[in-house]
Amino acid sequence: MAKAYAMIADGTEEVECLMVVDLLKRAKIETVLVTPGSSKQVVTSHGIRIEADQTAEETDFSDADLIFVPGGMPGSEHLSACGPLIAGLECANREGRRIASVCAAPGVVLGRHGFLEGRKATCYPGFEEQMRGATATGEGVVTDGNITTAKGLGVAVELALELITLLLGADTADSVARQIQYR
């Protein structure tokens, strides 16, 4: 079974995060919600209280098939400052495992830490300059090698279906799309 770690922090855009988490779970991908703080409780960008499954300090990202980093502010800033997450992303990237981010996170998290050097990527408009070394495409969802980026909340379903396709194949992604009446 594929395994994903989905990050969530105080100030995360909750729908970007939970839409992807929901669809990964529908595809039967084991998905663990992880927070960078010392508490599992987070308050999202729109004031919704959510409890994560575990903290980054207690997470071993080495068994991840996917590490997903949602956007929102200041959530992206909190995630960018999370040492265990950045170390997990570095290991995943070295090993060619999947990394995905959306909205501000491609710039604030992946770009600042050099993960997008020489790649095509997309992000929420205004964060392109933070995608250091990347070619900003402006597209909704972009996969370049093992890294997938997305523009924002409006493409969260497309992002999730792209990740399911990459992890489990197009048939599974099509099945999930039909379940939610997307296609």
PDB file of C-alpha atoms in Angstrom:
ATOM      1  CA  MET A   1       0.000   0.000   0.000  1.00  0.00           C
ATOM      2  CA  ALA A   2       1.235   3.481  -0.840  1.00  0.00           C
ATOM      3  CA  LYS A   3       1.826   5.860   2.074  1.00  0.00           C
ATOM      4  CA  ALA A   4       1.527   9.643   2.155  1.00  0.00           C
ATOM      5  CA  TYR A   5       2.340  12.237   4.776  1.00  0.00           C
ATOM      6  CA  ALA A   6       0.224  15.384   4.468  1.00  0.00           C
ATOM      7  CA  MET A   7       1.370  18.402   6.423  1.00  0.00           C
ATOM      8  CA  ILE A   8      -0.977  20.790   8.234  1.00  0.00           C
ATOM      9  CA  ALA A   9      -0.002  23.811  10.324  1.00  0.00           C
ATOM     10  CA  ASP A  10      -1.539  26.802  12.006  1.00  0.00           C
ATOM     11  CA  GLY A  11      -2.564  28.956   9.056  1.00  0.00           C
ATOM     12  CA  THR A  12      -2.729  26.170   6.448  1.00  0.00           C
ATOM     13  CA  GLU A  13      -5.398  26.566   3.782  1.00  0.00           C
ATOM     14  CA  GLU A  14      -7.590  23.761   5.095  1.00  0.00           C
ATOM     15  CA  VAL A  15      -9.453  22.862   1.914  1.00  0.00           C
ATOM     16  CA  GLU A  16      -6.249  22.541  -0.135  1.00  0.00           C
ATOM     17  CA  CYS A  17      -4.982  20.126   2.478  1.00  0.00           C
ATOM     18  CA  LEU A  18      -8.137  18.163   3.236  1.00  0.00           C
ATOM     19  CA  MET A  19      -9.320  17.837  -0.380  1.00  0.00           C
ATOM     20  CA  VAL A  20      -6.078  16.102  -1.285  1.00  0.00           C
ATOM     21  CA  VAL A  21      -6.110  14.020   1.921  1.00  0.00           C
ATOM     22  CA  ASP A  22      -9.721  12.949   1.290  1.00  0.00           C
ATOM     23  CA  LEU A  23      -9.061  11.813  -2.266  1.00  0.00           C
ATOM     24  CA  LEU A  24      -5.829  10.009  -1.348  1.00  0.00           C
ATOM     25  CA  LYS A  25      -7.777   8.108   1.311  1.00  0.00           C
ATOM     26  CA  ARG A  26     -10.538   7.256  -1.177  1.00  0.00           C
ATOM     27  CA  ALA A  27      -7.794   5.750  -3.358  1.00  0.00           C
ATOM     28  CA  LYS A  28      -6.765   3.584  -0.368  1.00  0.00           C
ATOM     29  CA  ILE A  29      -3.462   5.409   0.092  1.00  0.00           C
ATOM     30  CA  GLU A  30      -2.482   5.375   3.751  1.00  0.00           C
ATOM     31  CA  THR A  31      -2.441   9.081   4.567  1.00  0.00           C
ATOM     32  CA  VAL A  32      -1.084  10.529   7.807  1.00  0.00           C
ATOM     33  CA  LEU A  33      -1.800  14.149   8.789  1.00  0.00           C
ATOM     34  CA  VAL A  34       1.327  15.707  10.345  1.00  0.00           C
ATOM     35  CA  THR A  35       1.819  19.061  12.079  1.00  0.00           C
ATOM     36  CA  PRO A  36       5.141  20.887  12.512  1.00  0.00           C
ATOM     37  CA  GLY A  37       4.319  22.093  16.013  1.00  0.00           C
ATOM     38  CA  SER A  38       4.596  20.407  19.390  1.00  0.00           C
ATOM     39  CA  SER A  39       0.804  20.072  19.592  1.00  0.00           C
ATOM     40  CA  LYS A  40      -1.372  18.015  17.272  1.00  0.00           C
ATOM     41  CA  GLN A  41      -3.995  20.778  17.385  1.00  0.00           C
ATOM     42  CA  VAL A  42      -3.922  23.347  14.588  1.00  0.00           C
ATOM     43  CA  VAL A  43      -6.066  26.328  13.683  1.00  0.00           C
ATOM     44  CA  THR A  44      -6.251  26.692   9.913  1.00  0.00           C
ATOM     45  CA  SER A  45      -6.275  29.868   7.832  1.00  0.00           C
ATOM     46  CA  HIS A  46     -10.041  30.214   8.247  1.00  0.00           C
ATOM     47  CA  GLY A  47     -10.148  29.462  11.960  1.00  0.00           C
ATOM     48  CA  ILE A  48     -11.088  25.790  11.749  1.00  0.00           C
ATOM     49  CA  ARG A  49      -9.630  23.594  14.492  1.00  0.00           C
ATOM     50  CA  ILE A  50      -8.174  20.297  13.275  1.00  0.00           C
ATOM     51  CA  GLU A  51      -6.253  17.593  15.077  1.00  0.00           C
ATOM     52  CA  ALA A  52      -3.355  16.030  13.189  1.00  0.00           C
ATOM     53  CA  ASP A  53      -2.424  12.365  13.577  1.00  0.00           C
ATOM     54  CA  GLN A  54       1.104  13.149  14.743  1.00  0.00           C
ATOM     55  CA  THR A  55       3.794  15.806  14.968  1.00  0.00           C
ATOM     56  CA  ALA A  56       6.759  16.118  12.622  1.00  0.00           C
ATOM     57  CA  GLU A  57       9.096  15.382  15.538  1.00  0.00           C
ATOM     58  CA  GLU A  58       7.541  11.930  15.914  1.00  0.00           C
ATOM     59  CA  THR A  59       7.355  11.238  12.163  1.00  0.00           C
ATOM     60  CA  ASP A  60       9.814   9.134  10.215  1.00  0.00           C
ATOM     61  CA  PHE A  61       9.308  10.384   6.669  1.00  0.00           C
ATOM     62  CA  SER A  62      11.574   7.656   5.227  1.00  0.00           C
ATOM     63  CA  ASP A  63       8.647   5.338   4.450  1.00  0.00           C
ATOM     64  CA  ALA A  64       6.706   7.986   2.516  1.00  0.00           C
ATOM     65  CA  ASP A  65       5.793   7.389  -1.088  1.00  0.00           C
ATOM     66  CA  LEU A  66       4.541  10.991  -1.045  1.00  0.00           C
ATOM     67  CA  ILE A  67       5.081  14.043   1.141  1.00  0.00           C
ATOM     68  CA  PHE A  68       2.379  16.644   0.520  1.00  0.00           C
ATOM     69  CA  VAL A  69       2.824  20.284   1.584  1.00  0.00           C
ATOM     70  CA  PRO A  70      -0.306  22.469   1.300  1.00  0.00           C
ATOM     71  CA  GLY A  71      -0.284  26.238   1.154  1.00  0.00           C
ATOM     72  CA  GLY A  72      -1.951  29.066   2.957  1.00  0.00           C
ATOM     73  CA  MET A  73      -0.338  31.759   5.028  1.00  0.00           C
ATOM     74  CA  PRO A  74       1.155  31.747   7.544  1.00  0.00           C
ATOM     75  CA  GLY A  75       0.927  27.938   7.313  1.00  0.00           C
ATOM     76  CA  SER A  76       3.529  27.780   4.554  1.00  0.00           C
ATOM     77  CA  GLU A  77       5.934  29.812   6.700  1.00  0.00           C
ATOM     78  CA  HIS A  78       5.467  27.385   9.607  1.00  0.00           C
ATOM     79  CA  LEU A  79       6.110  24.422   7.309  1.00  0.00           C
ATOM     80  CA  SER A  80       9.184  26.072   5.774  1.00  0.00           C
ATOM     81  CA  ALA A  81      10.664  26.445   9.275  1.00  0.00           C
ATOM     82  CA  CYS A  82      10.052  22.767  10.213  1.00  0.00           C
ATOM     83  CA  GLY A  83      13.431  21.032  10.339  1.00  0.00           C
ATOM     84  CA  PRO A  84      12.107  17.450  10.361  1.00  0.00           C
ATOM     85  CA  LEU A  85       9.909  18.188   7.333  1.00  0.00           C
ATOM     86  CA  ILE A  86      12.751  19.769   5.352  1.00  0.00           C
ATOM     87  CA  ALA A  87      15.032  16.828   6.214  1.00  0.00           C
ATOM     88  CA  GLY A  88      12.272  14.433   5.121  1.00  0.00           C
ATOM     89  CA  LEU A  89      11.826  16.314   1.849  1.00  0.00           C
ATOM     90  CA  GLU A  90      15.579  16.280   1.212  1.00  0.00           C
ATOM     91  CA  CYS A  91      15.715  12.507   1.717  1.00  0.00           C
ATOM     92  CA  ALA A  92      12.617  11.904  -0.414  1.00  0.00           C
ATOM     93  CA  ASN A  93      13.996  14.083  -3.204  1.00  0.00           C
ATOM     94  CA  ARG A  94      17.394  12.341  -3.149  1.00  0.00           C
ATOM     95  CA  GLU A  95      15.639   8.983  -3.404  1.00  0.00           C
ATOM     96  CA  GLY A  96      13.237  10.123  -6.144  1.00  0.00           C
ATOM     97  CA  ARG A  97      10.134   9.709  -3.996  1.00  0.00           C
ATOM     98  CA  ARG A  98       7.134  11.940  -4.664  1.00  0.00           C
ATOM     99  CA  ILE A  99       6.841  15.462  -3.267  1.00  0.00           C
ATOM    100  CA  ALA A 100       3.835  17.716  -3.875  1.00  0.00           C
ATOM    101  CA  SER A 101       2.875  21.238  -2.879  1.00  0.00           C
ATOM    102  CA  VAL A 102       0.202  23.788  -3.685  1.00  0.00           C
ATOM    103  CA  CYS A 103      -0.496  27.527  -3.499  1.00  0.00           C
ATOM    104  CA  ALA A 104       2.201  29.455  -1.579  1.00  0.00           C
ATOM    105  CA  ALA A 105       4.087  26.292  -0.548  1.00  0.00           C
ATOM    106  CA  PRO A 106       5.901  25.711  -3.870  1.00  0.00           C
ATOM    107  CA  GLY A 107       7.663  29.035  -3.308  1.00  0.00           C
ATOM    108  CA  VAL A 108       7.766  29.393   0.464  1.00  0.00           C
ATOM    109  CA  VAL A 109       8.712  25.774   1.210  1.00  0.00           C
ATOM    110  CA  LEU A 110      10.083  24.040  -1.889  1.00  0.00           C
ATOM    111  CA  GLY A 111      11.597  27.073  -3.603  1.00  0.00           C
ATOM    112  CA  ARG A 112      13.298  28.525  -0.544  1.00  0.00           C
ATOM    113  CA  HIS A 113      14.928  25.200   0.192  1.00  0.00           C
ATOM    114  CA  GLY A 114      16.162  24.613  -3.365  1.00  0.00           C
ATOM    115  CA  PHE A 115      13.910  21.712  -4.369  1.00  0.00           C
ATOM    116  CA  LEU A 116      12.727  23.402  -7.573  1.00  0.00           C
ATOM    117  CA  GLU A 117      16.127  24.272  -9.101  1.00  0.00           C
ATOM    118  CA  GLY A 118      15.982  23.584 -12.846  1.00  0.00           C
ATOM    119  CA  ARG A 119      12.366  22.408 -12.778  1.00  0.00           C
ATOM    120  CA  LYS A 120       9.068  23.604 -14.186  1.00  0.00           C
ATOM    121  CA  ALA A 121       6.621  24.462 -11.414  1.00  0.00           C
ATOM    122  CA  THR A 122       3.558  26.503 -10.580  1.00  0.00           C
ATOM    123  CA  CYS A 123       2.252  28.337  -7.526  1.00  0.00           C
ATOM    124  CA  TYR A 124      -0.239  30.911  -6.333  1.00  0.00           C
ATOM    125  CA  PRO A 125       0.331  34.165  -8.273  1.00  0.00           C
ATOM    126  CA  GLY A 126       2.806  36.407  -6.462  1.00  0.00           C
ATOM    127  CA  PHE A 127       4.987  33.594  -5.091  1.00  0.00           C
ATOM    128  CA  GLU A 128       6.840  32.863  -8.358  1.00  0.00           C
ATOM    129  CA  GLU A 129       9.988  34.736  -7.322  1.00  0.00           C
ATOM    130  CA  GLN A 130      10.336  32.482  -4.285  1.00  0.00           C
ATOM    131  CA  MET A 131      10.471  29.393  -6.524  1.00  0.00           C
ATOM    132  CA  ARG A 132      14.242  29.802  -6.746  1.00  0.00           C
ATOM    133  CA  GLY A 133      15.692  28.348  -9.938  1.00  0.00           C
ATOM    134  CA  ALA A 134      12.338  27.145 -11.293  1.00  0.00           C
ATOM    135  CA  THR A 135      10.536  28.024 -14.488  1.00  0.00           C
ATOM    136  CA  ALA A 136       7.086  29.223 -13.416  1.00  0.00           C
ATOM    137  CA  THR A 137       4.501  27.924 -15.886  1.00  0.00           C
ATOM    138  CA  GLY A 138       1.295  29.434 -14.508  1.00  0.00           C
ATOM    139  CA  GLU A 139      -0.476  26.133 -15.210  1.00  0.00           C
ATOM    140  CA  GLY A 140      -2.905  24.575 -12.747  1.00  0.00           C
ATOM    141  CA  VAL A 141      -0.898  21.427 -11.941  1.00  0.00           C
ATOM    142  CA  VAL A 142       2.677  20.677 -13.028  1.00  0.00           C
ATOM    143  CA  THR A 143       4.683  17.502 -12.529  1.00  0.00           C
ATOM    144  CA  ASP A 144       8.403  17.678 -13.259  1.00  0.00           C
ATOM    145  CA  GLY A 145      10.184  14.482 -12.291  1.00  0.00           C
ATOM    146  CA  ASN A 146       9.232  13.490  -8.749  1.00  0.00           C
ATOM    147  CA  ILE A 147       7.826  16.918  -7.809  1.00  0.00           C
ATOM    148  CA  THR A 148       4.256  18.045  -8.437  1.00  0.00           C
ATOM    149  CA  THR A 149       3.138  21.623  -7.808  1.00  0.00           C
ATOM    150  CA  ALA A 150      -0.276  23.239  -8.067  1.00  0.00           C
ATOM    151  CA  LYS A 151      -1.567  26.785  -8.314  1.00  0.00           C
ATOM    152  CA  GLY A 152      -4.166  26.881  -5.542  1.00  0.00           C
ATOM    153  CA  LEU A 153      -7.402  25.687  -4.016  1.00  0.00           C
ATOM    154  CA  GLY A 154      -9.254  25.764  -7.333  1.00  0.00           C
ATOM    155  CA  VAL A 155      -7.148  22.893  -8.677  1.00  0.00           C
ATOM    156  CA  ALA A 156      -7.006  20.760  -5.501  1.00  0.00           C
ATOM    157  CA  VAL A 157      -9.098  17.973  -7.075  1.00  0.00           C
ATOM    158  CA  GLU A 158      -6.864  17.930 -10.152  1.00  0.00           C
ATOM    159  CA  LEU A 159      -3.793  17.853  -7.915  1.00  0.00           C
ATOM    160  CA  ALA A 160      -5.108  14.916  -5.908  1.00  0.00           C
ATOM    161  CA  LEU A 161      -6.056  12.983  -9.048  1.00  0.00           C
ATOM    162  CA  GLU A 162      -2.597  13.641 -10.533  1.00  0.00           C
ATOM    163  CA  LEU A 163      -0.976  12.275  -7.360  1.00  0.00           C
ATOM    164  CA  ILE A 164      -3.223   9.200  -7.383  1.00  0.00           C
ATOM    165  CA  THR A 165      -2.334   8.622 -11.048  1.00  0.00           C
ATOM    166  CA  LEU A 166       1.381   8.887 -10.271  1.00  0.00           C
ATOM    167  CA  LEU A 167       1.174   6.569  -7.256  1.00  0.00           C
ATOM    168  CA  LEU A 168      -1.459   4.016  -8.321  1.00  0.00           C
ATOM    169  CA  GLY A 169      -2.257   4.554 -11.990  1.00  0.00           C
ATOM    170  CA  ALA A 170      -4.888   6.233 -14.153  1.00  0.00           C
ATOM    171  CA  ASP A 171      -7.546   3.564 -13.560  1.00  0.00           C
ATOM    172  CA  THR A 172      -7.558   4.238  -9.818  1.00  0.00           C
ATOM    173  CA  ALA A 173      -7.613   8.001 -10.374  1.00  0.00           C
ATOM    174  CA  ASP A 174     -10.522   7.631 -12.824  1.00  0.00           C
ATOM    175  CA  SER A 175     -12.398   5.491 -10.305  1.00  0.00           C
ATOM    176  CA  VAL A 176     -11.967   8.117  -7.572  1.00  0.00           C
ATOM    177  CA  ALA A 177     -12.998  10.875  -9.999  1.00  0.00           C
ATOM    178  CA  ARG A 178     -16.211   8.977 -10.790  1.00  0.00           C
ATOM    179  CA  GLN A 179     -16.909   8.408  -7.062  1.00  0.00           C
ATOM    180  CA  ILE A 180     -16.887  12.159  -6.430  1.00  0.00           C
ATOM    181  CA  GLN A 181     -18.764  12.959  -9.653  1.00  0.00           C
ATOM    182  CA  TYR A 182     -15.776  14.827 -11.063  1.00  0.00           C
ATOM    183  CA  ARG A 183     -15.677  13.107 -14.453  1.00  0.00           C
TER     184      ARG A 183
END
